[in-house]
Amino acid sequence: MDRNPEIAHRITIGSITTNYHDQGRGFPVMLLHGSGAGVTAWANWRGAIPELATKHRVIAPDLVGFGYTEAPADIEFRLMDTWVEQIIGLLDALDIEKTDLIGNSFGGTLSLALAIRHPQRFRRIVLMGSGGQPFEFTPELDALWGYTPSLDNMKRILDIMAFDRSIVTDELAEMRYRATARPGVQERFEKVFPAPRQRWVDAQVMSDEDLAALPHEILVIHGRDDRVVPLDVSLRLAAKIDRAQLHVFGRCGHWTQIEHGARFLQLVKNFLDEAE
């Protein structure tokens, strides 16, 4: 039987057993995935991990509530505390004092929360289609968070993510669907962002004071045609973060790292290399 590439290393900290990828050598970079149904670190970052691992130690965990990370059935998800505690605990367990961060969507919002609460633990930060500013909850995001398992539903929500629908392959849809059909996964997923869902977008908003105080160099990336998180969110983040750069990809939805993979990686590698 072929090994599932989505499952890598496992480490238990408190009540959470985190599934995480750990590849390469060099200054660490941590990759944080988004919050879509069936998401895993590997599904989000499989194109980026090998490339970044040529110069960096790449750590890519499944956030609790998603993927193959395990937690008690009665876990309470507290925005953003649950995930901040998971990531800081993982860094401590791996003896990583400082790392770069790359966060996709909800992972971008989590990156901001981490940087605000533990600024000394992070060097450079890349935000990609991130939240962190107020916006009206979109029907597309409601479809992602309100997903119920079926292959057709998975294809429907993956279509939302990409500008060019041709990249939404049957293989990708099948992999993501299978991940949601495992016993207990849907019940756990429904506990993360239960309806009414506007409150979860609002709970992810970072204050102007906190954003202005960030000491880090931060690269803000967004797809112009993103239907999940509006481009305006990144425009406002870039305006409020002192050491921010902004890059907008045209003909690009919510999947910058997949839709413009080579360009995305070159941009990120250049940005991280500046710190060396």
Short mmCIF file of C-alpha atoms in Angstrom, two decimals:
data_model
loop_
_atom_site.label_atom_id
_atom_site.label_comp_id
_atom_site.label_asym_id
_atom_site.label_seq_id
_atom_site.Cartn_x
_atom_site.Cartn_y
_atom_site.Cartn_z
CA MET A 1 0.00 0.00 0.00
CA ASP A 2 1.39 3.43 -0.96
CA ARG A 3 2.26 5.76 1.90
CA ASN A 4 0.00 8.79 2.24
CA PRO A 5 2.27 11.81 1.54
CA GLU A 6 0.02 14.00 3.69
CA ILE A 7 1.15 12.15 6.82
CA ALA A 8 4.71 12.82 8.02
CA HIS A 9 6.03 13.34 11.56
CA ARG A 10 3.88 13.32 14.70
CA ILE A 11 4.45 15.00 18.04
CA THR A 12 2.14 15.23 21.07
CA ILE A 13 2.08 18.46 23.07
CA GLY A 14 -0.58 18.59 25.76
CA SER A 15 -3.77 17.11 24.32
CA ILE A 16 -2.88 17.77 20.65
CA THR A 17 -0.93 15.38 18.42
CA THR A 18 0.34 17.47 15.51
CA ASN A 19 1.08 15.98 12.10
CA TYR A 20 3.88 18.02 10.52
CA HIS A 21 6.37 17.96 7.66
CA ASP A 22 10.02 18.71 8.43
CA GLN A 23 12.37 18.89 5.43
CA GLY A 24 15.66 20.54 4.55
CA ARG A 25 18.35 22.37 6.49
CA GLY A 26 19.10 26.01 7.12
CA PHE A 27 17.24 28.91 8.73
CA PRO A 28 13.72 27.64 9.49
CA VAL A 29 10.60 28.68 7.64
CA MET A 30 7.17 27.60 8.87
CA LEU A 31 4.27 27.21 6.41
CA LEU A 32 0.73 27.65 7.76
CA HIS A 33 -2.19 26.44 5.64
CA GLY A 34 -5.71 27.83 5.26
CA SER A 35 -9.06 26.67 6.63
CA GLY A 36 -10.85 25.01 3.70
CA ALA A 37 -12.50 21.60 3.95
CA GLY A 38 -10.09 18.72 3.42
CA VAL A 39 -7.06 20.98 3.76
CA THR A 40 -3.71 19.65 4.94
CA ALA A 41 -0.26 21.19 5.04
CA TRP A 42 0.74 18.89 2.17
CA ALA A 43 -2.29 19.77 0.01
CA ASN A 44 -1.54 23.49 0.44
CA TRP A 45 2.24 23.43 0.21
CA ARG A 46 3.34 20.33 -1.70
CA GLY A 47 4.71 22.51 -4.52
CA ALA A 48 6.58 24.84 -2.16
CA ILE A 49 8.09 22.47 0.42
CA PRO A 50 10.75 20.82 -1.81
CA GLU A 51 11.79 24.15 -3.36
CA LEU A 52 12.14 26.01 -0.06
CA ALA A 53 13.87 23.00 1.53
CA THR A 54 16.90 23.51 -0.75
CA LYS A 55 17.97 26.43 1.51
CA HIS A 56 15.76 26.24 4.59
CA ARG A 57 14.49 23.86 7.22
CA VAL A 58 10.81 23.78 6.25
CA ILE A 59 8.20 23.02 8.93
CA ALA A 60 4.60 22.61 7.73
CA PRO A 61 2.07 21.47 10.36
CA ASP A 62 -1.57 20.48 10.06
CA LEU A 63 -3.34 23.05 12.22
CA VAL A 64 -5.53 21.58 14.94
CA GLY A 65 -9.04 21.04 13.59
CA PHE A 66 -7.68 20.15 10.16
CA GLY A 67 -5.80 17.42 8.36
CA TYR A 68 -4.20 14.58 10.28
CA THR A 69 -3.56 16.46 13.52
CA GLU A 70 -5.49 14.82 16.35
CA ALA A 71 -7.21 16.39 19.33
CA PRO A 72 -9.83 15.32 21.90
CA ALA A 73 -13.41 15.23 20.58
CA ASP A 74 -14.46 17.83 23.16
CA ILE A 75 -11.76 20.38 22.26
CA GLU A 76 -12.95 24.00 22.27
CA PHE A 77 -11.55 26.13 19.46
CA ARG A 78 -10.67 29.62 20.72
CA LEU A 79 -9.74 32.21 18.09
CA MET A 80 -6.80 32.71 17.88
CA ASP A 81 -5.53 31.23 21.15
CA THR A 82 -5.88 27.53 20.27
CA TRP A 83 -3.70 27.81 17.17
CA VAL A 84 -1.18 30.26 18.62
CA GLU A 85 -0.61 27.85 21.52
CA GLN A 86 -0.25 24.91 19.10
CA ILE A 87 2.38 26.64 16.97
CA ILE A 88 4.43 28.08 19.84
CA GLY A 89 4.33 24.66 21.52
CA LEU A 90 5.56 23.02 18.31
CA LEU A 91 8.41 25.52 17.91
CA ASP A 92 9.43 24.94 21.54
CA ALA A 93 9.30 21.14 21.14
CA LEU A 94 11.49 21.35 18.01
CA ASP A 95 13.95 23.74 19.70
CA ILE A 96 13.31 26.42 17.08
CA GLU A 97 14.01 29.78 18.69
CA LYS A 98 13.25 31.90 15.60
CA THR A 99 11.70 31.21 12.20
CA ASP A 100 10.32 32.86 9.12
CA LEU A 101 6.57 32.46 8.59
CA ILE A 102 4.48 31.98 5.44
CA GLY A 103 0.73 31.97 6.02
CA ASN A 104 -2.04 31.21 3.54
CA SER A 105 -5.53 32.64 4.18
CA PHE A 106 -6.43 31.69 7.78
CA GLY A 107 -2.76 30.75 8.15
CA GLY A 108 -1.92 34.35 7.25
CA THR A 109 -4.21 35.66 9.97
CA LEU A 110 -2.61 33.21 12.39
CA SER A 111 0.84 34.47 11.30
CA LEU A 112 -0.20 38.00 12.27
CA ALA A 113 -1.52 36.81 15.63
CA LEU A 114 1.72 34.95 16.29
CA ALA A 115 3.87 37.93 15.32
CA ILE A 116 1.84 40.31 17.49
CA ARG A 117 1.94 38.05 20.56
CA HIS A 118 5.45 36.61 20.16
CA PRO A 119 7.38 39.08 17.96
CA GLN A 120 10.80 37.79 19.06
CA ARG A 121 10.08 34.29 17.68
CA PHE A 122 9.78 35.38 14.03
CA ARG A 123 12.10 36.98 11.50
CA ARG A 124 10.31 37.63 8.18
CA ILE A 125 6.65 37.02 7.37
CA VAL A 126 4.75 36.35 4.15
CA LEU A 127 0.97 36.79 4.14
CA MET A 128 -0.96 35.27 1.25
CA GLY A 129 -4.68 35.98 0.83
CA SER A 130 -4.72 36.69 4.56
CA GLY A 131 -7.53 37.89 6.78
CA GLY A 132 -6.88 40.25 9.66
CA GLN A 133 -9.01 43.21 8.53
CA PRO A 134 -12.81 43.62 8.60
CA PHE A 135 -14.76 42.42 5.58
CA GLU A 136 -18.29 41.30 4.90
CA PHE A 137 -18.48 37.51 5.05
CA THR A 138 -18.61 36.31 1.44
CA PRO A 139 -20.95 33.61 0.08
CA GLU A 140 -17.82 31.88 -1.23
CA LEU A 141 -16.29 31.71 2.25
CA ASP A 142 -19.62 30.50 3.60
CA ALA A 143 -19.50 27.68 1.03
CA LEU A 144 -15.99 26.72 2.18
CA TRP A 145 -16.78 26.71 5.89
CA GLY A 146 -20.25 25.22 5.37
CA TYR A 147 -19.05 22.29 3.25
CA THR A 148 -20.63 18.86 3.66
CA PRO A 149 -18.77 15.81 2.31
CA SER A 150 -19.34 14.75 -1.29
CA LEU A 151 -17.08 14.72 -4.32
CA ASP A 152 -19.39 17.16 -6.15
CA ASN A 153 -19.36 19.58 -3.21
CA MET A 154 -15.57 19.37 -3.05
CA LYS A 155 -15.27 20.17 -6.77
CA ARG A 156 -17.68 23.08 -6.27
CA ILE A 157 -15.65 24.69 -3.49
CA LEU A 158 -12.33 24.09 -5.25
CA ASP A 159 -13.76 25.93 -8.26
CA ILE A 160 -14.25 28.93 -5.98
CA MET A 161 -10.57 28.98 -5.07
CA ALA A 162 -8.98 29.27 -8.51
CA PHE A 163 -9.22 31.87 -11.28
CA ASP A 164 -8.31 29.23 -13.85
CA ARG A 165 -10.64 26.31 -13.13
CA SER A 166 -8.52 23.94 -15.24
CA ILE A 167 -6.06 23.54 -12.35
CA VAL A 168 -8.81 21.97 -10.23
CA THR A 169 -8.03 18.40 -11.22
CA ASP A 170 -10.04 15.30 -10.40
CA GLU A 171 -6.99 14.03 -8.50
CA LEU A 172 -6.91 17.11 -6.24
CA ALA A 173 -10.67 16.98 -5.65
CA GLU A 174 -10.49 13.27 -4.83
CA MET A 175 -7.59 13.78 -2.38
CA ARG A 176 -9.39 16.61 -0.58
CA TYR A 177 -12.71 14.75 -0.55
CA ARG A 178 -11.13 11.59 0.87
CA ALA A 179 -9.62 13.67 3.67
CA THR A 180 -13.10 14.94 4.65
CA ALA A 181 -14.74 11.50 4.49
CA ARG A 182 -12.60 9.94 7.23
CA PRO A 183 -14.52 9.08 10.43
CA GLY A 184 -14.97 12.05 12.76
CA VAL A 185 -13.40 14.60 10.42
CA GLN A 186 -16.60 16.38 9.38
CA GLU A 187 -17.83 16.61 12.97
CA ARG A 188 -14.53 18.22 13.97
CA PHE A 189 -14.55 20.58 10.97
CA GLU A 190 -18.06 21.82 11.83
CA LYS A 191 -16.87 22.78 15.32
CA VAL A 192 -14.16 25.15 14.09
CA PHE A 193 -16.33 27.87 12.47
CA PRO A 194 -20.00 27.08 13.25
CA ALA A 195 -22.78 29.36 11.99
CA PRO A 196 -23.40 32.27 12.23
CA ARG A 197 -19.99 32.75 10.63
CA GLN A 198 -19.49 36.51 10.28
CA ARG A 199 -18.37 36.47 13.94
CA TRP A 200 -15.34 34.34 13.04
CA VAL A 201 -14.20 36.84 10.40
CA ASP A 202 -14.68 39.63 12.95
CA ALA A 203 -12.73 37.72 15.61
CA GLN A 204 -9.70 37.60 13.29
CA VAL A 205 -9.40 41.39 12.93
CA MET A 206 -6.09 42.81 14.20
CA SER A 207 -6.08 46.30 15.71
CA ASP A 208 -4.41 49.20 13.89
CA GLU A 209 -2.14 49.70 16.91
CA ASP A 210 -0.94 46.08 16.89
CA LEU A 211 -0.30 46.13 13.14
CA ALA A 212 1.59 49.44 13.32
CA ALA A 213 3.80 48.10 16.13
CA LEU A 214 4.99 45.03 14.19
CA PRO A 215 8.79 45.24 13.82
CA HIS A 216 9.03 42.60 11.07
CA GLU A 217 9.57 42.88 7.33
CA ILE A 218 6.29 41.56 5.90
CA LEU A 219 5.49 40.61 2.31
CA VAL A 220 1.76 40.83 1.56
CA ILE A 221 0.58 38.79 -1.45
CA HIS A 222 -2.93 38.60 -2.90
CA GLY A 223 -4.73 37.41 -6.03
CA ARG A 224 -6.57 40.26 -7.71
CA ASP A 225 -9.50 37.97 -8.54
CA ASP A 226 -9.81 36.35 -5.09
CA ARG A 227 -13.48 35.56 -4.35
CA VAL A 228 -12.88 34.23 -0.83
CA VAL A 229 -10.97 37.08 0.87
CA PRO A 230 -11.29 40.44 -0.91
CA LEU A 231 -8.13 42.11 -2.23
CA ASP A 232 -9.02 45.16 -0.13
CA VAL A 233 -8.01 43.24 3.02
CA SER A 234 -4.39 43.03 1.84
CA LEU A 235 -4.41 46.65 0.62
CA ARG A 236 -5.38 47.76 4.14
CA LEU A 237 -2.85 45.46 5.82
CA ALA A 238 -0.06 46.83 3.61
CA ALA A 239 -1.12 50.40 4.44
CA LYS A 240 -1.06 49.75 8.20
CA ILE A 241 2.09 47.61 8.56
CA ASP A 242 5.18 49.83 8.67
CA ARG A 243 7.65 47.47 6.96
CA ALA A 244 5.24 46.01 4.41
CA GLN A 245 5.64 45.23 0.71
CA LEU A 246 2.62 44.37 -1.44
CA HIS A 247 2.44 42.16 -4.52
CA VAL A 248 -0.83 41.57 -6.39
CA PHE A 249 -1.15 38.81 -9.01
CA GLY A 250 -3.61 39.40 -11.84
CA ARG A 251 -5.62 36.45 -13.17
CA CYS A 252 -5.30 34.84 -9.77
CA GLY A 253 -7.82 33.70 -7.19
CA HIS A 254 -7.23 32.50 -3.63
CA TRP A 255 -4.49 29.98 -4.51
CA THR A 256 -1.47 32.13 -5.30
CA GLN A 257 1.03 29.40 -4.40
CA ILE A 258 -0.64 27.02 -6.88
CA GLU A 259 -1.94 29.33 -9.62
CA HIS A 260 1.33 31.30 -9.91
CA GLY A 261 3.58 28.73 -8.25
CA ALA A 262 6.93 29.57 -9.88
CA ARG A 263 6.43 33.34 -9.57
CA PHE A 264 5.24 32.97 -5.97
CA LEU A 265 8.29 30.91 -5.01
CA GLN A 266 10.74 33.29 -6.69
CA LEU A 267 9.15 36.26 -4.93
CA VAL A 268 9.25 34.52 -1.55
CA LYS A 269 12.81 33.23 -1.94
CA ASN A 270 14.07 36.70 -2.88
CA PHE A 271 12.28 38.18 0.14
CA LEU A 272 13.68 35.61 2.58
CA ASP A 273 17.18 35.82 1.06
CA GLU A 274 17.34 39.56 1.90
CA ALA A 275 17.58 38.62 5.59
CA GLU A 276 20.63 36.39 5.13
#
